[in-house]
Amino acid sequence: MLAAAQRLRRSNDFAAAVRGGRRVGRGAVVVHLTLPEPIGTTATLSPEPARRSGAETSAPSRAGFVVSKAVGGAVLRNKVRRRLRHLVRERLAELPAGTTLVVRALPAAADATYTRLGADLDAALAAARTPRGRRSR
């Protein structure tokens, strides 16, 4: 189980992560990942005091889960949520401090095995962490 400081609970936190983060879908999950800004860029762009930027970087990484009724009934949704929570708990320490992660389960997650969910989550996190290159038109 995730510690209370590592969980997203308020809808404002979920909305900020979904709107401001990178979205990557792989298999049965969609990941919304918001990485903290590097300290050098926030100091030059933000008029906030320097002491505040240090406090933000020491914040723990946080995660939230969205499992809609499209996945299935309550028992199945909770089963998928428990599996995802356990998988994310193992991977949350690898993310930089201050990262916000929202994992959204697609209807295919209902039939996916634990191993498959883990592989999909790993692929989505890897894709979300890689810097975006320019797309060729």
JSON list of C-alpha atoms in Angstrom, two decimals, residues 22-105:
[
{"chain": "A", "resi": 22, "resn": "ARG", "atom": "CA", "xyz": [2.74, 13.74, -20.62]},
{"chain": "A", "resi": 23, "resn": "ARG", "atom": "CA", "xyz": [0.19, 11.12, -21.65]},
{"chain": "A", "resi": 24, "resn": "VAL", "atom": "CA", "xyz": [1.31, 7.73, -22.89]},
{"chain": "A", "resi": 25, "resn": "GLY", "atom": "CA", "xyz": [-0.88, 4.69, -23.46]},
{"chain": "A", "resi": 26, "resn": "ARG", "atom": "CA", "xyz": [0.46, 1.17, -23.61]},
{"chain": "A", "resi": 27, "resn": "GLY", "atom": "CA", "xyz": [-1.73, -1.94, -23.65]},
{"chain": "A", "resi": 28, "resn": "ALA", "atom": "CA", "xyz": [-4.19, -1.82, -20.78]},
{"chain": "A", "resi": 29, "resn": "VAL", "atom": "CA", "xyz": [-3.05, 1.41, -19.09]},
{"chain": "A", "resi": 30, "resn": "VAL", "atom": "CA", "xyz": [-2.64, 5.11, -19.83]},
{"chain": "A", "resi": 31, "resn": "VAL", "atom": "CA", "xyz": [-0.04, 7.00, -17.80]},
{"chain": "A", "resi": 32, "resn": "HIS", "atom": "CA", "xyz": [-0.10, 10.74, -17.13]},
{"chain": "A", "resi": 33, "resn": "LEU", "atom": "CA", "xyz": [3.34, 11.74, -15.83]},
{"chain": "A", "resi": 34, "resn": "THR", "atom": "CA", "xyz": [4.30, 15.19, -14.57]},
{"chain": "A", "resi": 35, "resn": "LEU", "atom": "CA", "xyz": [8.00, 15.52, -13.85]},
{"chain": "A", "resi": 36, "resn": "PRO", "atom": "CA", "xyz": [9.30, 18.31, -11.59]},
{"chain": "A", "resi": 37, "resn": "GLU", "atom": "CA", "xyz": [11.03, 21.19, -13.34]},
{"chain": "A", "resi": 38, "resn": "PRO", "atom": "CA", "xyz": [14.80, 21.38, -12.97]},
{"chain": "A", "resi": 39, "resn": "ILE", "atom": "CA", "xyz": [15.92, 23.82, -10.29]},
{"chain": "A", "resi": 40, "resn": "GLY", "atom": "CA", "xyz": [17.89, 25.98, -12.74]},
{"chain": "A", "resi": 41, "resn": "THR", "atom": "CA", "xyz": [14.86, 26.70, -14.93]},
{"chain": "A", "resi": 42, "resn": "THR", "atom": "CA", "xyz": [12.46, 27.54, -12.12]},
{"chain": "A", "resi": 43, "resn": "ALA", "atom": "CA", "xyz": [14.88, 30.00, -10.56]},
{"chain": "A", "resi": 44, "resn": "THR", "atom": "CA", "xyz": [15.28, 31.99, -13.76]},
{"chain": "A", "resi": 45, "resn": "LEU", "atom": "CA", "xyz": [11.64, 31.97, -14.84]},
{"chain": "A", "resi": 46, "resn": "SER", "atom": "CA", "xyz": [9.84, 32.25, -11.53]},
{"chain": "A", "resi": 47, "resn": "PRO", "atom": "CA", "xyz": [9.74, 35.37, -9.35]},
{"chain": "A", "resi": 48, "resn": "GLU", "atom": "CA", "xyz": [9.28, 33.13, -6.28]},
{"chain": "A", "resi": 49, "resn": "PRO", "atom": "CA", "xyz": [12.00, 33.10, -3.59]},
{"chain": "A", "resi": 50, "resn": "ALA", "atom": "CA", "xyz": [14.78, 30.56, -3.99]},
{"chain": "A", "resi": 51, "resn": "ARG", "atom": "CA", "xyz": [13.98, 28.85, -0.66]},
{"chain": "A", "resi": 52, "resn": "ARG", "atom": "CA", "xyz": [10.60, 27.73, -2.04]},
{"chain": "A", "resi": 53, "resn": "SER", "atom": "CA", "xyz": [12.07, 25.83, -5.00]},
{"chain": "A", "resi": 54, "resn": "GLY", "atom": "CA", "xyz": [14.13, 23.63, -2.67]},
{"chain": "A", "resi": 55, "resn": "ALA", "atom": "CA", "xyz": [11.04, 22.61, -0.73]},
{"chain": "A", "resi": 56, "resn": "GLU", "atom": "CA", "xyz": [9.25, 21.53, -3.89]},
{"chain": "A", "resi": 57, "resn": "THR", "atom": "CA", "xyz": [12.04, 19.23, -5.02]},
{"chain": "A", "resi": 58, "resn": "SER", "atom": "CA", "xyz": [12.05, 17.39, -1.67]},
{"chain": "A", "resi": 59, "resn": "ALA", "atom": "CA", "xyz": [8.36, 16.55, -2.01]},
{"chain": "A", "resi": 60, "resn": "PRO", "atom": "CA", "xyz": [7.69, 12.83, -2.42]},
{"chain": "A", "resi": 61, "resn": "SER", "atom": "CA", "xyz": [6.56, 11.33, -5.69]},
{"chain": "A", "resi": 62, "resn": "ARG", "atom": "CA", "xyz": [2.81, 10.86, -5.68]},
{"chain": "A", "resi": 63, "resn": "ALA", "atom": "CA", "xyz": [0.49, 8.53, -7.57]},
{"chain": "A", "resi": 64, "resn": "GLY", "atom": "CA", "xyz": [-3.23, 8.24, -8.22]},
{"chain": "A", "resi": 65, "resn": "PHE", "atom": "CA", "xyz": [-5.40, 5.72, -10.01]},
{"chain": "A", "resi": 66, "resn": "VAL", "atom": "CA", "xyz": [-8.45, 6.03, -12.24]},
{"chain": "A", "resi": 67, "resn": "VAL", "atom": "CA", "xyz": [-10.44, 2.85, -12.85]},
{"chain": "A", "resi": 68, "resn": "SER", "atom": "CA", "xyz": [-13.81, 3.64, -14.41]},
{"chain": "A", "resi": 69, "resn": "LYS", "atom": "CA", "xyz": [-16.97, 1.55, -14.59]},
{"chain": "A", "resi": 70, "resn": "ALA", "atom": "CA", "xyz": [-16.02, 0.63, -18.16]},
{"chain": "A", "resi": 71, "resn": "VAL", "atom": "CA", "xyz": [-13.48, -1.78, -16.64]},
{"chain": "A", "resi": 72, "resn": "GLY", "atom": "CA", "xyz": [-16.20, -3.77, -14.87]},
{"chain": "A", "resi": 73, "resn": "GLY", "atom": "CA", "xyz": [-18.11, -4.10, -11.65]},
{"chain": "A", "resi": 74, "resn": "ALA", "atom": "CA", "xyz": [-16.91, -2.86, -8.27]},
{"chain": "A", "resi": 75, "resn": "VAL", "atom": "CA", "xyz": [-15.12, -6.08, -7.35]},
{"chain": "A", "resi": 76, "resn": "LEU", "atom": "CA", "xyz": [-13.22, -6.16, -10.64]},
{"chain": "A", "resi": 77, "resn": "ARG", "atom": "CA", "xyz": [-12.37, -2.44, -10.49]},
{"chain": "A", "resi": 78, "resn": "ASN", "atom": "CA", "xyz": [-10.97, -2.82, -6.99]},
{"chain": "A", "resi": 79, "resn": "LYS", "atom": "CA", "xyz": [-8.94, -5.85, -8.07]},
{"chain": "A", "resi": 80, "resn": "VAL", "atom": "CA", "xyz": [-7.41, -3.87, -10.94]},
{"chain": "A", "resi": 81, "resn": "ARG", "atom": "CA", "xyz": [-6.77, -0.90, -8.64]},
{"chain": "A", "resi": 82, "resn": "ARG", "atom": "CA", "xyz": [-5.02, -3.10, -6.05]},
{"chain": "A", "resi": 83, "resn": "ARG", "atom": "CA", "xyz": [-2.82, -4.64, -8.73]},
{"chain": "A", "resi": 84, "resn": "LEU", "atom": "CA", "xyz": [-1.88, -1.25, -10.15]},
{"chain": "A", "resi": 85, "resn": "ARG", "atom": "CA", "xyz": [-1.22, 0.18, -6.70]},
{"chain": "A", "resi": 86, "resn": "HIS", "atom": "CA", "xyz": [1.17, -2.66, -5.91]},
{"chain": "A", "resi": 87, "resn": "LEU", "atom": "CA", "xyz": [2.96, -2.29, -9.25]},
{"chain": "A", "resi": 88, "resn": "VAL", "atom": "CA", "xyz": [3.33, 1.48, -8.86]},
{"chain": "A", "resi": 89, "resn": "ARG", "atom": "CA", "xyz": [4.58, 1.18, -5.29]},
{"chain": "A", "resi": 90, "resn": "GLU", "atom": "CA", "xyz": [7.59, -0.79, -6.57]},
{"chain": "A", "resi": 91, "resn": "ARG", "atom": "CA", "xyz": [8.32, 1.78, -9.30]},
{"chain": "A", "resi": 92, "resn": "LEU", "atom": "CA", "xyz": [7.62, 5.05, -7.48]},
{"chain": "A", "resi": 93, "resn": "ALA", "atom": "CA", "xyz": [11.05, 5.17, -5.85]},
{"chain": "A", "resi": 94, "resn": "GLU", "atom": "CA", "xyz": [12.69, 5.16, -9.32]},
{"chain": "A", "resi": 95, "resn": "LEU", "atom": "CA", "xyz": [10.93, 8.41, -10.28]},
{"chain": "A", "resi": 96, "resn": "PRO", "atom": "CA", "xyz": [12.43, 11.81, -9.39]},
{"chain": "A", "resi": 97, "resn": "ALA", "atom": "CA", "xyz": [11.19, 13.47, -6.19]},
{"chain": "A", "resi": 98, "resn": "GLY", "atom": "CA", "xyz": [8.16, 15.65, -6.78]},
{"chain": "A", "resi": 99, "resn": "THR", "atom": "CA", "xyz": [6.82, 13.57, -9.68]},
{"chain": "A", "resi": 100, "resn": "THR", "atom": "CA", "xyz": [3.06, 13.21, -10.06]},
{"chain": "A", "resi": 101, "resn": "LEU", "atom": "CA", "xyz": [1.76, 10.04, -11.71]},
{"chain": "A", "resi": 102, "resn": "VAL", "atom": "CA", "xyz": [-1.80, 9.15, -12.66]},
{"chain": "A", "resi": 103, "resn": "VAL", "atom": "CA", "xyz": [-2.46, 5.65, -13.98]},
{"chain": "A", "resi": 104, "resn": "ARG", "atom": "CA", "xyz": [-5.74, 5.17, -15.84]},
{"chain": "A", "resi": 105, "resn": "ALA", "atom": "CA", "xyz": [-6.90, 1.61, -16.44]}
]
